[in-house]
């Protein structure tokens, strides 16, 4: 059991942690996942390799936490408070379409943010060919975000705004996955108009009513 | 202007071409795009490097044609005849849901086919971080497939089965992109039941009717 560190030590640790996150994200964006090493992260962050191994067991671990931290910073409008704590998730104003549009617009902002774009692409690309890593990042980073949509859709189902036979875990993919594919595969522009349209199509269907 | 080659030469060329496609696809699956070279493809195919440069200008070119050829072979049930020629695209039986379900089931088969999976993952991963390559492959490989859905949805719109204000190029993403994301990011299982559900949700919406 370590005793509680002195305030100065805590501040120093926090500064090192920030430097390590920034180094990990910039390195993976520049060099790709396979060429990113714990040594390289340590050198760029200006800390010893042992400082990293004191807190994390591998480069995958460092990157995972760096991303969780980045997501907290860039995704605040969508379910995070100013202090970086996750709040109840997607807002529930009672207007499902409006709530989904708001959170998808925030995701558009995030995808177009260069701080997020390059490292997220590098990591996602590695997950496409490295199934083990892809599954870890899915479970730790992506699925928790998707579960916020599940919760919002369940609440809408309870309010009678979604059909009772709809599976929320599949339903959310109708508006989340198109945006993801446009971002990953450059299959089309990413705009608020586009995500608004996805929500309308998904909720009200393509067939005449 | 070259004169028409003798039948024996044509057969030899066709054999070399097949060997080069197979070598390119297996190499990119094993080593990834950055480490795949024209020299490596030539060595594995048992041809000289100049044979490759006679027909293609770069490894991207070879891989693009190898993929077009592979797609012709694996996608025959979905819009190709037995001779590998593209036919009218997605079947139009008048039942839009049934036609979309049939073509998505064929895509499920393709995604689960190991001949397709590994090289397609390697190439897609590279396109995620290499925008220039990603856009070339999108334009030459992915978009032509998406345009088959656009044509089928336009025909359904003309038949009154899709609302007049629906943009077919966006609408198709409601069932195509979720399948793509599950495949790329390991976000869920890929089954016929799943793609059938996507079609039903997309056509009839999530909200009560």
Short mmCIF file of C-alpha atoms in Angstrom, two decimals:
data_model
loop_
_atom_site.label_atom_id
_atom_site.label_comp_id
_atom_site.label_asym_id
_atom_site.label_seq_id
_atom_site.Cartn_x
_atom_site.Cartn_y
_atom_site.Cartn_z
CA UNK A 1 0.00 0.00 0.00
CA UNK A 2 1.62 3.29 -1.06
CA UNK A 3 0.97 6.28 1.13
CA UNK A 4 -0.88 9.20 -0.43
CA UNK A 5 1.60 11.15 -2.62
CA UNK A 6 2.47 14.72 -1.75
CA UNK A 7 0.59 17.32 -3.87
CA UNK A 8 3.77 18.21 -5.80
CA UNK A 9 4.34 14.59 -6.80
CA UNK A 10 0.74 14.28 -7.97
CA UNK A 11 1.14 17.38 -10.13
CA UNK A 12 4.35 16.01 -11.63
CA UNK A 13 2.70 12.67 -12.34
CA UNK A 14 -0.25 14.34 -14.00
CA UNK A 15 2.09 16.39 -16.19
CA UNK A 16 4.01 13.25 -17.24
CA UNK A 17 0.79 11.41 -17.93
CA UNK A 18 -0.42 14.24 -20.21
CA UNK A 19 2.93 14.31 -22.03
CA UNK A 20 2.82 10.54 -22.53
CA UNK A 21 -0.73 10.64 -23.92
CA UNK A 22 0.19 13.44 -26.32
CA UNK A 23 3.35 11.62 -27.44
CA UNK A 24 1.50 8.33 -27.97
CA UNK A 25 -1.26 9.95 -30.05
CA UNK A 26 1.09 12.00 -32.21
CA UNK A 27 3.46 9.06 -32.79
CA UNK A 28 0.75 6.61 -33.82
CA UNK A 29 -0.69 9.26 -36.16
CA UNK A 30 2.70 9.80 -37.82
CA UNK A 31 4.20 6.31 -37.84
CA UNK A 32 1.21 3.97 -37.62
CA UNK A 33 0.58 1.41 -34.90
CA UNK A 34 3.19 -1.24 -35.82
CA UNK A 35 6.07 1.28 -35.76
CA UNK A 36 4.98 2.98 -32.54
CA UNK A 37 7.04 1.72 -29.58
CA UNK A 38 7.08 2.35 -25.83
CA UNK A 39 10.67 3.59 -26.30
CA UNK A 40 9.56 6.09 -28.93
CA UNK A 41 6.68 7.34 -26.78
CA UNK A 42 9.02 7.75 -23.79
CA UNK A 43 11.60 9.67 -25.84
CA UNK A 44 9.02 12.04 -27.28
CA UNK A 45 7.36 12.58 -23.89
CA UNK A 46 10.74 13.25 -22.29
CA UNK A 47 10.34 10.53 -19.65
CA UNK A 48 12.14 7.27 -18.97
CA UNK A 49 10.77 4.03 -20.43
CA UNK A 50 10.32 2.77 -16.85
CA UNK A 51 7.93 5.65 -16.11
CA UNK A 52 5.63 4.26 -18.79
CA UNK A 53 5.97 0.67 -17.62
CA UNK A 54 5.16 1.78 -14.07
CA UNK A 55 1.66 2.79 -15.25
CA UNK A 56 0.96 0.66 -18.30
CA UNK A 57 1.88 -2.84 -19.44
CA UNK A 58 2.12 -2.28 -23.21
CA UNK A 59 1.84 0.30 -25.99
CA UNK A 60 -1.73 -0.92 -26.62
CA UNK A 61 -2.56 -0.02 -23.00
CA UNK A 62 -1.04 3.46 -23.28
CA UNK A 63 -2.89 4.15 -26.53
CA UNK A 64 -6.16 2.88 -25.17
CA UNK A 65 -5.99 5.27 -22.21
CA UNK A 66 -4.74 8.13 -24.37
CA UNK A 67 -7.81 7.64 -26.56
CA UNK A 68 -10.21 7.41 -23.63
CA UNK A 69 -8.74 10.70 -22.41
CA UNK A 70 -8.94 12.29 -25.89
CA UNK A 71 -12.53 11.16 -26.31
CA UNK A 72 -13.38 12.78 -22.98
CA UNK A 73 -11.89 16.03 -24.18
CA UNK A 74 -13.35 16.12 -27.69
CA UNK A 75 -16.74 14.58 -26.94
CA UNK A 76 -17.81 16.85 -24.09
CA UNK A 77 -20.82 18.26 -25.97
CA UNK A 78 -22.06 14.69 -26.41
CA UNK A 79 -22.61 13.32 -22.97
CA UNK A 80 -19.68 14.61 -20.94
CA UNK A 81 -19.57 17.42 -18.45
CA UNK A 82 -16.88 20.08 -18.41
CA UNK A 83 -14.77 18.17 -15.90
CA UNK A 84 -14.43 15.27 -18.31
CA UNK A 85 -16.76 12.93 -16.43
CA UNK A 86 -19.19 10.89 -18.39
CA UNK A 87 -22.73 12.04 -17.66
CA UNK A 88 -25.95 10.19 -18.35
CA UNK A 89 -25.02 9.83 -22.04
CA UNK A 90 -27.18 11.06 -24.87
CA UNK A 91 -29.58 13.83 -23.83
CA UNK A 92 -33.20 12.85 -23.38
CA UNK A 93 -35.42 15.85 -24.09
CA UNK A 94 -38.31 13.62 -25.12
CA UNK A 95 -37.66 14.43 -28.81
CA UNK A 96 -35.74 11.39 -30.05
CA UNK A 97 -34.95 12.77 -33.52
CA UNK A 98 -33.60 16.03 -32.10
CA UNK A 99 -31.49 14.24 -29.47
CA UNK A 100 -29.96 11.85 -32.01
CA UNK A 101 -29.26 14.69 -34.44
CA UNK A 102 -27.50 16.68 -31.70
CA UNK A 103 -25.22 13.83 -30.70
CA UNK A 104 -24.40 12.92 -34.31
CA UNK A 105 -23.56 16.57 -35.07
CA UNK A 106 -21.11 16.45 -32.15
CA UNK A 107 -19.64 13.26 -33.63
CA UNK A 108 -19.23 15.03 -37.00
CA UNK A 109 -17.26 17.77 -35.20
CA UNK A 110 -15.11 15.13 -33.52
CA UNK A 111 -14.39 13.24 -36.77
CA UNK A 112 -13.38 16.50 -38.47
CA UNK A 113 -11.11 17.49 -35.55
CA UNK A 114 -7.47 16.90 -36.59
CA UNK A 115 -6.51 16.07 -32.98
CA UNK A 116 -8.84 13.09 -33.24
CA UNK A 117 -8.71 12.18 -36.94
CA UNK A 118 -5.11 11.06 -37.48
CA UNK A 119 -4.58 8.93 -34.36
CA UNK A 120 -8.08 7.43 -34.60
CA UNK A 121 -7.44 6.44 -38.23
CA UNK A 122 -4.12 4.83 -37.34
CA UNK A 123 -5.65 2.80 -34.57
CA UNK A 124 -8.75 1.83 -36.53
CA UNK A 125 -6.65 0.73 -39.50
CA UNK A 126 -4.62 -1.55 -37.23
CA UNK A 127 -7.82 -2.99 -35.76
CA UNK A 128 -9.02 -3.91 -39.27
CA UNK A 129 -6.07 -6.26 -39.85
CA UNK A 130 -5.24 -7.14 -36.22
CA UNK A 131 -8.39 -8.80 -34.92
CA UNK A 132 -7.16 -9.15 -31.34
CA UNK A 133 -6.39 -5.44 -31.05
CA UNK A 134 -9.54 -4.52 -32.98
CA UNK A 135 -11.66 -6.45 -30.49
CA UNK A 136 -9.95 -4.86 -27.46
CA UNK A 137 -10.50 -1.36 -28.79
CA UNK A 138 -14.05 -2.20 -29.78
CA UNK A 139 -14.85 -3.47 -26.28
CA UNK A 140 -13.11 -0.62 -24.44
CA UNK A 141 -13.68 2.41 -26.73
CA UNK A 142 -16.42 1.84 -29.30
CA UNK A 143 -18.98 -0.40 -27.61
CA UNK A 144 -19.37 1.84 -24.51
CA UNK A 145 -20.26 4.71 -26.86
CA UNK A 146 -22.73 2.52 -28.73
CA UNK A 147 -24.33 1.52 -25.45
CA UNK A 148 -25.25 5.19 -24.87
CA UNK A 149 -27.39 4.95 -28.02
CA UNK A 150 -28.87 1.68 -26.80
CA UNK A 151 -29.95 3.38 -23.56
CA UNK A 152 -31.50 6.33 -25.43
CA UNK A 153 -33.36 4.04 -27.85
CA UNK A 154 -34.66 1.89 -24.96
CA UNK A 155 -36.01 5.01 -23.30
CA UNK A 156 -37.68 6.00 -26.60
CA UNK A 157 -39.13 2.49 -26.88
CA UNK A 158 -40.57 2.80 -23.38
CA UNK A 159 -42.09 6.14 -24.43
CA UNK A 160 -43.73 4.50 -27.45
CA UNK A 161 -41.56 6.35 -29.99
CA UNK A 162 -39.82 3.20 -31.23
CA UNK A 163 -41.60 -0.04 -32.15
CA UNK A 164 -41.55 -2.66 -29.40
CA UNK A 165 -40.02 -5.33 -31.69
CA UNK A 166 -36.98 -3.17 -32.57
CA UNK A 167 -33.59 -4.32 -31.24
CA UNK A 168 -31.84 -1.10 -30.13
CA UNK A 169 -28.34 -2.56 -30.57
CA UNK A 170 -29.04 -3.14 -34.28
CA UNK A 171 -31.20 -0.03 -34.76
CA UNK A 172 -28.44 2.39 -33.74
CA UNK A 173 -26.27 1.09 -36.57
CA UNK A 174 -28.64 2.63 -39.13
CA UNK A 175 -27.33 6.11 -38.29
CA UNK A 176 -23.98 5.41 -36.59
CA UNK A 177 -22.46 3.04 -39.17
CA UNK A 178 -23.04 5.18 -42.30
CA UNK A 179 -21.15 8.04 -40.66
CA UNK A 180 -18.36 5.68 -39.61
CA UNK A 181 -18.05 4.22 -43.11
CA UNK A 182 -17.92 7.65 -44.79
CA UNK A 183 -15.17 8.63 -42.38
CA UNK A 184 -13.17 5.41 -42.73
CA UNK A 185 -13.59 4.69 -46.43
CA UNK A 186 -13.99 8.19 -47.87
CA UNK A 187 -17.31 7.16 -49.42
CA UNK A 188 -18.90 10.60 -49.11
CA UNK A 189 -18.86 13.99 -47.38
CA UNK A 190 -19.54 14.27 -43.64
CA UNK A 191 -21.93 17.11 -42.78
CA UNK A 192 -24.72 17.98 -40.34
CA UNK A 193 -27.25 17.77 -43.20
CA UNK A 194 -26.10 14.26 -43.90
CA UNK A 195 -26.41 13.00 -40.31
CA UNK A 196 -29.79 14.76 -39.88
CA UNK A 197 -30.98 12.89 -42.99
CA UNK A 198 -29.75 9.57 -41.63
CA UNK A 199 -31.77 10.05 -38.46
CA UNK A 200 -34.94 10.93 -40.40
CA UNK A 201 -34.55 7.97 -42.75
CA UNK A 202 -33.84 5.56 -39.88
CA UNK A 203 -36.76 6.67 -37.73
CA UNK A 204 -39.39 6.99 -40.44
CA UNK A 205 -38.15 4.45 -43.01
CA UNK A 206 -37.68 4.67 -46.74
CA UNK A 207 -41.05 3.22 -47.72
CA UNK A 208 -44.12 5.49 -48.00
CA UNK A 209 -46.06 5.64 -44.75
CA UNK B 1 -0.34 -1.40 -82.90
CA UNK B 2 0.42 -4.97 -81.89
CA UNK B 3 -0.91 -7.70 -84.10
CA UNK B 4 -3.34 -10.16 -82.59
CA UNK B 5 -1.32 -12.63 -80.45
CA UNK B 6 -1.25 -16.30 -81.37
CA UNK B 7 -3.65 -18.44 -79.25
CA UNK B 8 -0.71 -20.03 -77.37
CA UNK B 9 0.66 -16.62 -76.36
CA UNK B 10 -2.79 -15.52 -75.17
CA UNK B 11 -3.07 -18.64 -73.04
CA UNK B 12 0.38 -18.06 -71.58
CA UNK B 13 -0.45 -14.42 -70.81
CA UNK B 14 -3.72 -15.40 -69.16
CA UNK B 15 -1.89 -17.93 -67.01
CA UNK B 16 0.69 -15.32 -65.95
CA UNK B 17 -2.03 -12.80 -65.22
CA UNK B 18 -3.85 -15.28 -62.94
CA UNK B 19 -0.58 -16.12 -61.14
CA UNK B 20 0.16 -12.42 -60.64
CA UNK B 21 -3.34 -11.72 -59.24
CA UNK B 22 -3.05 -14.66 -56.83
CA UNK B 23 0.45 -13.60 -55.74
CA UNK B 24 -0.62 -9.98 -55.20
CA UNK B 25 -3.66 -10.94 -53.11
CA UNK B 26 -1.84 -13.47 -50.95
CA UNK B 27 1.13 -11.15 -50.39
CA UNK B 28 -0.95 -8.16 -49.35
CA UNK B 29 -2.94 -10.42 -47.00
CA UNK B 30 0.25 -11.69 -45.35
CA UNK B 31 2.50 -8.64 -45.33
CA UNK B 32 0.10 -5.69 -45.56
CA UNK B 33 0.04 -3.05 -48.26
CA UNK B 34 3.19 -1.05 -47.34
CA UNK B 35 5.44 -4.14 -47.43
CA UNK B 36 3.99 -5.57 -50.64
CA UNK B 37 6.26 -4.79 -53.61
CA UNK B 38 6.14 -5.41 -57.35
CA UNK B 39 9.37 -7.41 -56.91
CA UNK B 40 7.73 -9.60 -54.27
CA UNK B 41 4.64 -10.17 -56.41
CA UNK B 42 6.82 -11.10 -59.40
CA UNK B 43 8.91 -13.53 -57.36
CA UNK B 44 5.87 -15.29 -55.91
CA UNK B 45 4.12 -15.43 -59.29
CA UNK B 46 7.26 -16.85 -60.93
CA UNK B 47 7.47 -14.10 -63.55
CA UNK B 48 9.96 -11.32 -64.22
CA UNK B 49 9.35 -7.87 -62.78
CA UNK B 50 9.18 -6.53 -66.35
CA UNK B 51 6.19 -8.79 -67.07
CA UNK B 52 4.28 -6.94 -64.37
CA UNK B 53 5.41 -3.50 -65.55
CA UNK B 54 4.36 -4.39 -69.10
CA UNK B 55 0.74 -4.59 -67.91
CA UNK B 56 0.55 -2.38 -64.83
CA UNK B 57 2.23 0.83 -63.71
CA UNK B 58 2.34 0.21 -59.93
CA UNK B 59 1.48 -2.23 -57.17
CA UNK B 60 -1.71 -0.24 -56.52
CA UNK B 61 -2.74 -0.93 -60.14
CA UNK B 62 -2.04 -4.66 -59.87
CA UNK B 63 -3.97 -4.93 -56.62
CA UNK B 64 -6.88 -2.94 -57.97
CA UNK B 65 -7.28 -5.31 -60.92
CA UNK B 66 -6.68 -8.37 -58.77
CA UNK B 67 -9.55 -7.21 -56.56
CA UNK B 68 -11.85 -6.46 -59.47
CA UNK B 69 -11.15 -9.99 -60.71
CA UNK B 70 -11.68 -11.49 -57.25
CA UNK B 71 -14.94 -9.60 -56.81
CA UNK B 72 -16.14 -10.97 -60.15
CA UNK B 73 -15.41 -14.49 -58.95
CA UNK B 74 -16.85 -14.23 -55.45
CA UNK B 75 -19.81 -11.97 -56.21
CA UNK B 76 -21.38 -13.97 -59.03
CA UNK B 77 -24.57 -14.73 -57.14
CA UNK B 78 -25.08 -10.98 -56.70
CA UNK B 79 -25.28 -9.53 -60.13
CA UNK B 80 -22.74 -11.45 -62.17
CA UNK B 81 -23.30 -14.20 -64.67
CA UNK B 82 -21.30 -17.44 -64.71
CA UNK B 83 -18.78 -16.03 -67.17
CA UNK B 84 -17.81 -13.26 -64.77
CA UNK B 85 -19.53 -10.47 -66.66
CA UNK B 86 -21.42 -7.90 -64.72
CA UNK B 87 -25.12 -8.21 -65.39
CA UNK B 88 -27.89 -5.72 -64.69
CA UNK B 89 -26.85 -5.53 -61.01
CA UNK B 90 -29.23 -6.22 -58.17
CA UNK B 91 -32.20 -8.36 -59.20
CA UNK B 92 -35.53 -6.58 -59.65
CA UNK B 93 -38.35 -9.01 -58.92
CA UNK B 94 -40.66 -6.18 -57.88
CA UNK B 95 -40.19 -7.12 -54.21
CA UNK B 96 -37.62 -4.60 -52.97
CA UNK B 97 -37.14 -6.11 -49.50
CA UNK B 98 -36.58 -9.60 -50.93
CA UNK B 99 -34.14 -8.32 -53.56
CA UNK B 100 -32.09 -6.35 -51.03
CA UNK B 101 -32.04 -9.27 -48.60
CA UNK B 102 -30.80 -11.61 -51.34
CA UNK B 103 -27.92 -9.35 -52.37
CA UNK B 104 -26.91 -8.64 -48.75
CA UNK B 105 -26.89 -12.37 -47.99
CA UNK B 106 -24.51 -12.83 -50.92
CA UNK B 107 -22.34 -10.05 -49.44
CA UNK B 108 -22.32 -11.86 -46.09
CA UNK B 109 -21.04 -14.96 -47.90
CA UNK B 110 -18.34 -12.89 -49.59
CA UNK B 111 -17.20 -11.21 -46.34
CA UNK B 112 -16.95 -14.62 -44.65
CA UNK B 113 -14.98 -16.09 -47.59
CA UNK B 114 -11.30 -16.33 -46.54
CA UNK B 115 -10.18 -15.73 -50.16
CA UNK B 116 -11.76 -12.30 -49.89
CA UNK B 117 -11.42 -11.46 -46.20
CA UNK B 118 -7.67 -11.18 -45.65
CA UNK B 119 -6.66 -9.22 -48.78
CA UNK B 120 -9.73 -6.98 -48.53
CA UNK B 121 -8.90 -6.16 -44.91
CA UNK B 122 -5.28 -5.33 -45.78
CA UNK B 123 -6.33 -3.01 -48.57
CA UNK B 124 -9.14 -1.36 -46.59
CA UNK B 125 -6.83 -0.77 -43.61
CA UNK B 126 -4.35 1.00 -45.90
CA UNK B 127 -7.13 3.12 -47.38
CA UNK B 128 -8.10 4.29 -43.88
CA UNK B 129 -4.70 5.93 -43.29
CA UNK B 130 -3.71 6.60 -46.93
CA UNK B 131 -6.41 8.92 -48.23
CA UNK B 132 -5.15 9.00 -51.82
CA UNK B 133 -5.23 5.20 -52.09
CA UNK B 134 -8.50 5.01 -50.16
CA UNK B 135 -10.14 7.36 -52.64
CA UNK B 136 -8.85 5.44 -55.67
CA UNK B 137 -10.17 2.16 -54.32
CA UNK B 138 -13.43 3.79 -53.32
CA UNK B 139 -13.94 5.17 -56.83
CA UNK B 140 -12.89 2.02 -58.67
CA UNK B 141 -14.11 -0.79 -56.38
CA UNK B 142 -16.65 0.36 -53.80
CA UNK B 143 -18.65 3.12 -55.49
CA UNK B 144 -19.55 1.01 -58.58
CA UNK B 145 -21.05 -1.58 -56.21
CA UNK B 146 -22.96 1.11 -54.32
CA UNK B 147 -24.31 2.45 -57.62
CA UNK B 148 -26.03 -0.92 -58.18
CA UNK B 149 -28.05 -0.20 -55.03
CA UNK B 150 -28.77 3.32 -56.25
CA UNK B 151 -30.22 1.90 -59.47
CA UNK B 152 -32.37 -0.64 -57.61
CA UNK B 153 -33.67 2.03 -55.18
CA UNK B 154 -34.47 4.40 -58.06
CA UNK B 155 -36.49 1.67 -59.71
CA UNK B 156 -38.32 1.09 -56.40
CA UNK B 157 -38.96 4.82 -56.13
CA UNK B 158 -40.44 4.84 -59.63
CA UNK B 159 -42.66 1.93 -58.56
CA UNK B 160 -43.88 3.90 -55.52
CA UNK B 161 -42.17 1.61 -52.98
CA UNK B 162 -39.75 4.30 -51.76
CA UNK B 163 -40.75 7.86 -50.86
CA UNK B 164 -40.13 10.39 -53.62
CA UNK B 165 -38.02 12.65 -51.35
CA UNK B 166 -35.54 9.88 -50.47
CA UNK B 167 -31.98 10.23 -51.82
CA UNK B 168 -31.03 6.69 -52.91
CA UNK B 169 -27.28 7.34 -52.49
CA UNK B 170 -27.80 8.05 -48.77
CA UNK B 171 -30.61 5.51 -48.28
CA UNK B 172 -28.47 2.54 -49.33
CA UNK B 173 -26.04 3.30 -46.49
CA UNK B 174 -28.68 2.34 -43.92
CA UNK B 175 -28.20 -1.34 -44.76
CA UNK B 176 -24.78 -1.41 -46.48
CA UNK B 177 -22.75 0.54 -43.90
CA UNK B 178 -23.78 -1.41 -40.78
CA UNK B 179 -22.60 -4.63 -42.42
CA UNK B 180 -19.35 -2.94 -43.48
CA UNK B 181 -18.71 -1.60 -39.98
CA UNK B 182 -19.34 -4.96 -38.30
CA UNK B 183 -16.89 -6.53 -40.71
CA UNK B 184 -14.21 -3.84 -40.38
CA UNK B 185 -14.45 -3.06 -36.68
CA UNK B 186 -15.62 -6.38 -35.24
CA UNK B 187 -18.62 -4.63 -33.69
CA UNK B 188 -20.95 -7.62 -34.00
CA UNK B 189 -21.66 -10.94 -35.72
CA UNK B 190 -22.42 -11.06 -39.45
CA UNK B 191 -25.38 -13.29 -40.29
CA UNK B 192 -28.32 -13.51 -42.72
CA UNK B 193 -30.73 -12.73 -39.86
CA UNK B 194 -28.81 -9.55 -39.16
CA UNK B 195 -28.84 -8.27 -42.75
CA UNK B 196 -32.53 -9.22 -43.16
CA UNK B 197 -33.27 -7.14 -40.05
CA UNK B 198 -31.31 -4.17 -41.41
CA UNK B 199 -33.42 -4.18 -44.58
CA UNK B 200 -36.68 -4.33 -42.63
CA UNK B 201 -35.63 -1.52 -40.27
CA UNK B 202 -34.41 0.67 -43.14
CA UNK B 203 -37.51 0.23 -45.27
CA UNK B 204 -40.16 0.54 -42.56
CA UNK B 205 -38.34 2.73 -40.00
CA UNK B 206 -37.91 2.38 -36.27
CA UNK B 207 -40.86 4.58 -35.27
CA UNK B 208 -44.34 3.04 -35.00
CA UNK B 209 -46.30 3.37 -38.26
#
